[in-house]
Short mmCIF file of C-alpha atoms in Angstrom, two decimals:
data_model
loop_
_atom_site.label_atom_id
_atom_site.label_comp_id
_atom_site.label_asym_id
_atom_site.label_seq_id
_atom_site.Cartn_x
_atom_site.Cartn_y
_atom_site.Cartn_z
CA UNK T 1 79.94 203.26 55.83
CA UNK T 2 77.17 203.02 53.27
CA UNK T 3 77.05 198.92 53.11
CA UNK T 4 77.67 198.74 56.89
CA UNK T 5 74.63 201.14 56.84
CA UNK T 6 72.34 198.94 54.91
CA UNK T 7 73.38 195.58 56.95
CA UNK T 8 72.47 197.41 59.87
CA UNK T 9 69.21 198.46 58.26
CA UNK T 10 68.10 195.68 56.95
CA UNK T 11 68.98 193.87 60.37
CA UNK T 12 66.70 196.21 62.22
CA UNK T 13 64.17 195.25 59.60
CA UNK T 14 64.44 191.50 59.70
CA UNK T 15 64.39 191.02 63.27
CA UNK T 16 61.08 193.91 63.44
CA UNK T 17 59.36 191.49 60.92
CA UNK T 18 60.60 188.82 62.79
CA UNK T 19 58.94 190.35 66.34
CA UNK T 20 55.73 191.09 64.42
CA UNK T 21 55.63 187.55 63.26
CA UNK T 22 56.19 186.36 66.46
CA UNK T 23 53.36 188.52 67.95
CA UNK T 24 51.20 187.56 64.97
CA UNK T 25 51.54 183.59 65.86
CA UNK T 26 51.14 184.24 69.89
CA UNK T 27 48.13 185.95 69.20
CA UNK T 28 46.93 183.30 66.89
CA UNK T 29 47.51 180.49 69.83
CA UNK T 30 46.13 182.20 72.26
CA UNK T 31 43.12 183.28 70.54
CA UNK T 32 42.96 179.60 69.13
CA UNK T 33 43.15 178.55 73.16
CA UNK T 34 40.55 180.68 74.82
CA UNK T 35 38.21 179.68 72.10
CA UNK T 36 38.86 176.21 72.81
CA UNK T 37 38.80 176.69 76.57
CA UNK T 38 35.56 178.55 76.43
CA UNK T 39 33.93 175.02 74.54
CA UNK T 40 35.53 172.68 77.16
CA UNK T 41 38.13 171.11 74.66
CA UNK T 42 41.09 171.08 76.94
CA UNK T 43 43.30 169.10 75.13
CA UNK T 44 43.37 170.81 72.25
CA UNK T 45 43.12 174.44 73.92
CA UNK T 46 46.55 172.80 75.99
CA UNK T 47 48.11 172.73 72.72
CA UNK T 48 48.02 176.00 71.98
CA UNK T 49 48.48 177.31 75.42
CA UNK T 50 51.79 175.26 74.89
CA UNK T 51 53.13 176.71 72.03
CA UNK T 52 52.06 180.44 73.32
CA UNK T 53 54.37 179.72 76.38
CA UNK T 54 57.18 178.58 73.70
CA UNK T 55 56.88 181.98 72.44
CA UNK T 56 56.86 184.17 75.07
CA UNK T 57 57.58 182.04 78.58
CA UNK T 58 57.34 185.53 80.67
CA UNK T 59 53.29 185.84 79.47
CA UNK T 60 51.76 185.49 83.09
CA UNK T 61 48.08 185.27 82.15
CA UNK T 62 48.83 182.54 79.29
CA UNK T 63 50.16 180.81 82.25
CA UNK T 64 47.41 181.39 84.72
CA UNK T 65 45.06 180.11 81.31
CA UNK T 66 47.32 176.83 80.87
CA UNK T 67 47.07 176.30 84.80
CA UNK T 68 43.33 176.44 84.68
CA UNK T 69 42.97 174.13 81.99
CA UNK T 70 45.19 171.36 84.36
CA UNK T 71 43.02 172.06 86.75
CA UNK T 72 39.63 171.64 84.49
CA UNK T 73 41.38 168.04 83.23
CA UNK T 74 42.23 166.66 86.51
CA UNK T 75 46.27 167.50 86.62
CA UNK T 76 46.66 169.57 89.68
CA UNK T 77 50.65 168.92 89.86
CA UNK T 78 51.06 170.24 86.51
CA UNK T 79 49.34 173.48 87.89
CA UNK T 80 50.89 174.57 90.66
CA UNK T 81 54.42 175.12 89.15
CA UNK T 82 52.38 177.39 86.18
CA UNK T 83 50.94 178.99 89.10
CA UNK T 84 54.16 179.61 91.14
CA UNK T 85 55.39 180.84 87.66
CA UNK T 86 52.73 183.49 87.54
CA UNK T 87 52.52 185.25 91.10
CA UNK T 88 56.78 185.35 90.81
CA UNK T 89 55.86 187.05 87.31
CA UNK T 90 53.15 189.35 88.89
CA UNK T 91 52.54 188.84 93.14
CA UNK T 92 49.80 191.05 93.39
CA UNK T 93 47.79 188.79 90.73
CA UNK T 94 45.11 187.79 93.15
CA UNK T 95 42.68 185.52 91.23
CA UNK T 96 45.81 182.97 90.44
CA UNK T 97 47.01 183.48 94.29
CA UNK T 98 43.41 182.37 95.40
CA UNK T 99 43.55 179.20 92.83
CA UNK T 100 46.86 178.35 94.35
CA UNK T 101 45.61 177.88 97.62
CA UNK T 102 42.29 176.46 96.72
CA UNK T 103 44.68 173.58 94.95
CA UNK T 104 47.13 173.43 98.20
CA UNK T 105 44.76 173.28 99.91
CA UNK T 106 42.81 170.02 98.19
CA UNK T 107 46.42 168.43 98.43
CA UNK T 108 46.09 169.13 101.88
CA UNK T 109 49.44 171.64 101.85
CA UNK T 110 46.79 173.64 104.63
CA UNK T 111 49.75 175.27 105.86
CA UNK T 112 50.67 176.62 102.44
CA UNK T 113 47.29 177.49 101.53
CA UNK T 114 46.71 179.60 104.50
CA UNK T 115 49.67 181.31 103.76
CA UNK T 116 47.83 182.37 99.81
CA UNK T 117 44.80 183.15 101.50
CA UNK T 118 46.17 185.27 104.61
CA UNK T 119 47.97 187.35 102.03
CA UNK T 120 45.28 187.75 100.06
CA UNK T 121 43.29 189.11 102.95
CA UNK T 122 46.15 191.70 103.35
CA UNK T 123 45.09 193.43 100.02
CA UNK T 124 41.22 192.22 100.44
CA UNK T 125 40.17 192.16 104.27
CA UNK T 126 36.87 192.10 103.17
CA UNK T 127 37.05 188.90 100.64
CA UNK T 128 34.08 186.74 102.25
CA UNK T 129 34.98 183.72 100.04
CA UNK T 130 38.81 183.39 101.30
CA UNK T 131 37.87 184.71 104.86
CA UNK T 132 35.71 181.50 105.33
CA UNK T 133 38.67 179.55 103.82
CA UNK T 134 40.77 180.22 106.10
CA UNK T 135 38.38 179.19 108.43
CA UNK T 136 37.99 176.11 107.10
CA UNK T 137 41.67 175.67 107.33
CA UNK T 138 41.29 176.26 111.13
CA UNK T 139 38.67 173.18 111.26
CA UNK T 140 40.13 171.38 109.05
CA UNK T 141 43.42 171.09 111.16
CA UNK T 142 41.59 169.78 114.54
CA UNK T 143 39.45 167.52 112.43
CA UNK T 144 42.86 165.65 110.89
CA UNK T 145 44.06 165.79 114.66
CA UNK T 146 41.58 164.10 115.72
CA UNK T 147 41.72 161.30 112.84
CA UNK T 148 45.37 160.92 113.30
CA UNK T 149 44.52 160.31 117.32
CA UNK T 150 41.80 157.92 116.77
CA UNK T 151 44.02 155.74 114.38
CA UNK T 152 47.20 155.43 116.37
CA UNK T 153 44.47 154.67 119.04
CA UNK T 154 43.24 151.77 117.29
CA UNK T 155 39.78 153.53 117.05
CA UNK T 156 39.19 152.95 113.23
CA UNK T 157 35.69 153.84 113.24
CA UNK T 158 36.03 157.07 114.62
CA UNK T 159 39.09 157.80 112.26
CA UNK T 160 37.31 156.85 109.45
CA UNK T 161 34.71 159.18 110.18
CA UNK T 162 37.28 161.98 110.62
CA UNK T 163 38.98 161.04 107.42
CA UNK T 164 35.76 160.90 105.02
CA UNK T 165 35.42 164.96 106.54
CA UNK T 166 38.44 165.90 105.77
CA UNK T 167 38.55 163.77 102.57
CA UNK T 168 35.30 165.86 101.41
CA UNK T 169 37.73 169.12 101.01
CA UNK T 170 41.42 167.30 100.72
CA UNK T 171 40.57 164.76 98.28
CA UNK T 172 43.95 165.05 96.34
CA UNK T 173 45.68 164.13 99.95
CA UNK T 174 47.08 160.83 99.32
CA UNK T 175 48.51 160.54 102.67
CA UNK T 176 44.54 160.93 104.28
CA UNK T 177 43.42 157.90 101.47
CA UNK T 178 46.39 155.65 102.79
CA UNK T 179 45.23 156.36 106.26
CA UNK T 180 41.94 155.26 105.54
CA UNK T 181 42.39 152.38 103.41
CA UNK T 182 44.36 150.87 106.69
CA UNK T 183 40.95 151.39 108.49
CA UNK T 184 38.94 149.84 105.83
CA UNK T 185 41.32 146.83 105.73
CA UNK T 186 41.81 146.89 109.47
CA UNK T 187 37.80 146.86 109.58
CA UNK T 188 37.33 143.77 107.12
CA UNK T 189 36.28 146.32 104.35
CA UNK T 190 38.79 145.27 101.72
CA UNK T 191 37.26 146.72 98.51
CA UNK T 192 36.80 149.97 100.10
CA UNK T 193 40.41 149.86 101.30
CA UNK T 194 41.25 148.59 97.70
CA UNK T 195 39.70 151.49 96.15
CA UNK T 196 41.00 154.53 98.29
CA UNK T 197 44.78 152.63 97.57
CA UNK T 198 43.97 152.93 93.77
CA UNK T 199 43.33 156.63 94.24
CA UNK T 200 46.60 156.61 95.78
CA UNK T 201 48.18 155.27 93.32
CA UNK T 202 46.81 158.44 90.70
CA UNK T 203 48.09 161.00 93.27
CA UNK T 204 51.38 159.57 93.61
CA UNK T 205 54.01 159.14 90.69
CA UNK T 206 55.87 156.89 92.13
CA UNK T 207 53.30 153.97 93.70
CA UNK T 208 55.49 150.99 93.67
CA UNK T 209 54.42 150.07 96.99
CA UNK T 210 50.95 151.21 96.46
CA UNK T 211 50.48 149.03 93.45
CA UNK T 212 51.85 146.20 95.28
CA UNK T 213 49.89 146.59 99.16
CA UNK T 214 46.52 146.59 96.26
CA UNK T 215 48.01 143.30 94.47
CA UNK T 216 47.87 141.45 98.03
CA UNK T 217 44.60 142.61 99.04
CA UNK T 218 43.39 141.48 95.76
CA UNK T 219 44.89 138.25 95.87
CA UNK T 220 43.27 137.93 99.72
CA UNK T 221 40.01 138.32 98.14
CA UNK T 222 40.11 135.83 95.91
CA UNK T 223 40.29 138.05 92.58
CA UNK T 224 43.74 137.08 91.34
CA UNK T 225 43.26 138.60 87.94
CA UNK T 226 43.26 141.93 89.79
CA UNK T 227 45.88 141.20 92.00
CA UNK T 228 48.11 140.09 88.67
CA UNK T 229 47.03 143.31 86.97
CA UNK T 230 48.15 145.56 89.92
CA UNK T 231 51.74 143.58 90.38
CA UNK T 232 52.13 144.46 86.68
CA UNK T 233 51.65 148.03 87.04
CA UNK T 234 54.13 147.83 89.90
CA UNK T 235 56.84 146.42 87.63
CA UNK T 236 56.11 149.25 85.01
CA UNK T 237 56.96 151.77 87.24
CA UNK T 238 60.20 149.45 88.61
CA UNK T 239 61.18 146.30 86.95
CA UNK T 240 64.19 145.38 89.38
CA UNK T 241 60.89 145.90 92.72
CA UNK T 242 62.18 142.68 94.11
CA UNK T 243 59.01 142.40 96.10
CA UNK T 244 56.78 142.99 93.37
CA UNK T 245 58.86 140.55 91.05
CA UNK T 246 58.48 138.12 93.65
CA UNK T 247 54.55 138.06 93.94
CA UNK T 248 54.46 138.66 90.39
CA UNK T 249 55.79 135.19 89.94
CA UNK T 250 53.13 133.91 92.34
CA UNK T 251 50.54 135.39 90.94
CA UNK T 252 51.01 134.99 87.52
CA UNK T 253 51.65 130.97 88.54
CA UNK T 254 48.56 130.72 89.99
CA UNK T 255 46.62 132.61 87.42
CA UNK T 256 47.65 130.64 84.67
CA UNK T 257 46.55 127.23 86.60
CA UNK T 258 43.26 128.94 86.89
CA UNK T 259 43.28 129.62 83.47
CA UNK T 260 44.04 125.73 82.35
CA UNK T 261 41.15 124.94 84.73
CA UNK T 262 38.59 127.05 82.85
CA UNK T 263 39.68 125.42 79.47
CA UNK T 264 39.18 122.20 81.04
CA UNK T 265 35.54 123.25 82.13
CA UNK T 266 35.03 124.36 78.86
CA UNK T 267 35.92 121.06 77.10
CA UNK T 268 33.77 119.27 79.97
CA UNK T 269 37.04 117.33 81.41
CA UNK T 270 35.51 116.98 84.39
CA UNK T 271 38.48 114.55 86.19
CA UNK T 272 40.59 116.96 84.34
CA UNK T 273 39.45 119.92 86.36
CA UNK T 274 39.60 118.03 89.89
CA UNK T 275 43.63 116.85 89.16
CA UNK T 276 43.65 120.75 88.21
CA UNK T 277 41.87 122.33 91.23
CA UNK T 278 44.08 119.65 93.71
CA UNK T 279 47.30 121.31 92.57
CA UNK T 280 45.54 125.07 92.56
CA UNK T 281 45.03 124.33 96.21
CA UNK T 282 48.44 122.35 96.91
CA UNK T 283 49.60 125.32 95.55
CA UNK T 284 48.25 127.56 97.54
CA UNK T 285 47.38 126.90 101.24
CA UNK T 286 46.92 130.36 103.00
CA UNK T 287 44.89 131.97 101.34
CA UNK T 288 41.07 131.09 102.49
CA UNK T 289 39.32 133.06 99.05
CA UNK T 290 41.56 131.49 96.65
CA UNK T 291 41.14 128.10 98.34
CA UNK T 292 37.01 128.74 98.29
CA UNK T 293 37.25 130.04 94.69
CA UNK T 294 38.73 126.59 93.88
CA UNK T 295 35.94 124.64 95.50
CA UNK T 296 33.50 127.15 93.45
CA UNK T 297 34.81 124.73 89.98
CA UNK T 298 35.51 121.67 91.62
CA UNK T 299 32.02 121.33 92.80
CA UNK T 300 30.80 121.88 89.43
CA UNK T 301 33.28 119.36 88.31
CA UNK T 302 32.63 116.93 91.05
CA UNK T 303 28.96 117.09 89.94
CA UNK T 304 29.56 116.30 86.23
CA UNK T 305 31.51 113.44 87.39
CA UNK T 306 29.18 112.10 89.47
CA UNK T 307 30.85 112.46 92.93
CA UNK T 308 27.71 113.97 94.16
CA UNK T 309 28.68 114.04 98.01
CA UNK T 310 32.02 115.75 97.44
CA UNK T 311 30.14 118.12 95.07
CA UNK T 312 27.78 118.86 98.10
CA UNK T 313 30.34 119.38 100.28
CA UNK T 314 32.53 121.71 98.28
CA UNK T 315 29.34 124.11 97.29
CA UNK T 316 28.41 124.31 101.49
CA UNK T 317 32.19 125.63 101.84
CA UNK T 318 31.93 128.18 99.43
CA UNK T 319 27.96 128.99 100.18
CA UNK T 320 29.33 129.62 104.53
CA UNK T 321 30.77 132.61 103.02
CA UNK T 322 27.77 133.87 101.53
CA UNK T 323 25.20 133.19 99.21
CA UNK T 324 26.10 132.84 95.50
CA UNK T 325 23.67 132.02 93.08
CA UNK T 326 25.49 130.43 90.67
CA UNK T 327 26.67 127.68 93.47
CA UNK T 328 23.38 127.47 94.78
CA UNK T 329 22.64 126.14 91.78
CA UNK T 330 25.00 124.19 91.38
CA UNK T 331 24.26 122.65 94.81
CA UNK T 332 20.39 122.46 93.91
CA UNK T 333 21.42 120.06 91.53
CA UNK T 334 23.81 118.35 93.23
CA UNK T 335 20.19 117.51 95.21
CA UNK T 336 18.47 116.81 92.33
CA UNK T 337 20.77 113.78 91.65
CA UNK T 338 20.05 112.42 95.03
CA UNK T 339 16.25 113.42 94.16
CA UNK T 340 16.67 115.26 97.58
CA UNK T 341 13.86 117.96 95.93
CA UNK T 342 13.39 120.04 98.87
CA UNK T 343 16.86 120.47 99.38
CA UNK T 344 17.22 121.57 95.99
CA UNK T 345 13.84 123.74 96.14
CA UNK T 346 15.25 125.24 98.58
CA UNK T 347 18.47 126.36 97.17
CA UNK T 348 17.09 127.76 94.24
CA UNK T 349 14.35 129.68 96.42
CA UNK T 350 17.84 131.32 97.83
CA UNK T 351 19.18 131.92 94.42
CA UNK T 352 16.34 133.86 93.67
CA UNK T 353 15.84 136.13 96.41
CA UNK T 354 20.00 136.90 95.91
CA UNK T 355 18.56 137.99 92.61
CA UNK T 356 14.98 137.39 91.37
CA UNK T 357 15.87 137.32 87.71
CA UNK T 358 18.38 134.56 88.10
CA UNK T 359 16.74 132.55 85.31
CA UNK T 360 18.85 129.54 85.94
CA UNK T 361 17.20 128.85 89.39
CA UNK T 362 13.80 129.68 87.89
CA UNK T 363 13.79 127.09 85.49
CA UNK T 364 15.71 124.97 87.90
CA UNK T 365 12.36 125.05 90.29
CA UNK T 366 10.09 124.41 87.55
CA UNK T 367 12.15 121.14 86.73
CA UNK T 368 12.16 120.22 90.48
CA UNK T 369 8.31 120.29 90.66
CA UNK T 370 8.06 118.49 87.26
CA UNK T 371 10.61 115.71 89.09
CA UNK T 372 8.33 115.68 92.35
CA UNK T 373 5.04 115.21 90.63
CA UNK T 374 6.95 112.18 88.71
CA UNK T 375 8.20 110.81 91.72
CA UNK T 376 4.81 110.71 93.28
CA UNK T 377 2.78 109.10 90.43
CA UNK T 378 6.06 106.53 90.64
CA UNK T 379 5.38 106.12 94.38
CA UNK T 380 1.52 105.59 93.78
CA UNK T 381 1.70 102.98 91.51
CA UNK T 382 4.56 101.59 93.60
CA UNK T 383 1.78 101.24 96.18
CA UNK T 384 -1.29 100.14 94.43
CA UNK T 385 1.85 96.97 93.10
CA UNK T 386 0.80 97.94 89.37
CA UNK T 387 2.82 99.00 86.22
CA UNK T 388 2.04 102.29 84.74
#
């Protein structure tokens, strides 16, 4: 009886030491946490919070800490299940209840939010901050009626101005970003609709089609390193995406012709380029950017090689679609070969109201006055039938 005595004993005493060590090393991370919470170092106060939870998963206010820090870096869904975990630990906790439906309610869960704030107002009829929440709420729902009308109504203007409302208290709502990215595109504003599809894409974990709708708007804008960038990050997420596969093979076809045409610039093979851009645009037929992105080298190239009226004629393409300094240049001296000068004066005059520091056209003007007051002295003594 004795020895089973002293196991028993010493037992008790290992797993007491074993408690107190316990609470010794939770109190360690969590003091360790809040300090680093307190200096903005979430990562590292995330840590801690981490290994506090390991130790005792049932702490509701190391949980409600570890869900603020998500929130403070950005990682709402990793929140809300902390935050579940708290009010089933303690429901009558009122501050994490109110930071669950402020986060709903960004996600645009309004219906689930106005549940967190209604029951708050149970306990707290008198909370101004949640009462005009779930006002909001109220607004909020007519305002998304109304932007869900106006788009299935073809009125993208209107929905767009809907959306950017709602977006201004729901901007963790991928579903109101899609919507509006279809107005932008549907509006010709395809790096607006390019950019609310990236968001998207960081709201959603699985963005397969996402990444792959923002490849092909890319790709119709001409920017086909983009587009290739985007397909990729489709196949991360799925490598057997048969659609994404497909345009990756495109894409990455097309981008590594481009890629052999810029070498050839580089090394000045000028007939090399043209053989180059002639398959680019063989290659690709649709696709009006691409196709005027081509013409953007070729009449460089055409220039170098001394086909001065293609070289012309390729530049005007390019410059119908707006004004580009860099081909205006290239056009100005295009001119200058044909000693057109004011044709050339005046696409350099172009190229620097596009941007007045373009120091390209600046000396290009200086060399076309230097060429007209040459020309002149040549036509004078043309005239007067004397050698200079």
């Amino acid at each position: 009886m004795r020895t089973s005595g002293y196991f028993y004993c010493s037992s008790l005493s290992f797993i007491i030491a074993l408690v107190y060590a316990n609470k010794e090393e939770l109190d360690k991370h969590l003091q360790l946490g809040n300090q680093l919470l307190a200096k903005a170092q979430f990562a590292d106060a995330l840590t801690h919070y981490h290994a506090a939870i390991e130790l005792d998963p049932t702490n509701y206010q190391t949980l409600y800490r570890r869900a603020t820090v998500y929130l403070a870096m950005g990682k709402s869904k990793n929140a809300i299940p902390d935050l579940d975990k708290v009010l089933q630990l303690k429901s009558d906790f009122i501050a994490a209840r109110i930071q669950r439906g402020n986060v709903l309610l960004k996600q645009g869960e309004i219906d689930a939010a106005a549940n967190d704030f209604n029951s708050v107002l149970s306990v707290e009829s008198s909370n101004s901050e949640v009462t005009a929440k779930v006002e909001l709420i109220e607004q909020l729902r007519q305002i998304v009626h109304q932007a869900k009308s106006s788009f299935e109504g073809g009125d993208y203007a209107s929905a767009e101005y809907y959306l950017n409302q709602a977006l201004e208290h729901m901007m963790w709502d991928a579903s109101l970003y899609r919507m509006r990215a279809k107005c932008y595109e549907n509006s010709g504003m395809i790096r607006k609709a390019i950019a609310d599809m990236r968001t998207v894409t960081k709201l959603v974990s699985d963005s397969t089609q996402s990444f792959l709708d923002v490849s092909l708007m890319y790709y119709a804008i001409g920017d086909v390193e983009e587009s290739l960038g985007q397909i990729r990050e489709c196949l991360k997420l799925d490598p057997d995406h048969q659609k994404c596969f497909d345009f990756y093979k495109k894409v990455k076809k097309f981008a590594k012709m481009k890629e052999t045409m810029n070498d050839l610039i580089a090394k000045e093979d000028w007939m090399g380029c043209l053989d180059k851009g002639q398959q680019m645009l063989k290659q690709e037929k649709e696709v009006e950017a691409i196709q005027l992105d081509v013409y953007k080298q070729t009449c460089k190239c055409n220039r170098e090689a001394g086909h001065i009226a293609e070289a012309i004629q390729e530049c005007t393409l390019v410059l119908q679609q707006g004004d580009d300094v860099e081909v205006l240049c290239d056009r100005a001296e295009a001119y200058l070969l044909e000693e057109d000068f004011d044709s050339a004066l005046t696409d350099y005059n172009k190229a620097l109201e596009v941007n007045s520091e373009f120091r390209r056209a600046k000396e290009g003007i200086d060399r076309v006055q230097k060429l007209k007051k040459q020309a002149g002295k040549r036509d004078y003594y043309k005239i007067l039938g004397v050698k200079r």
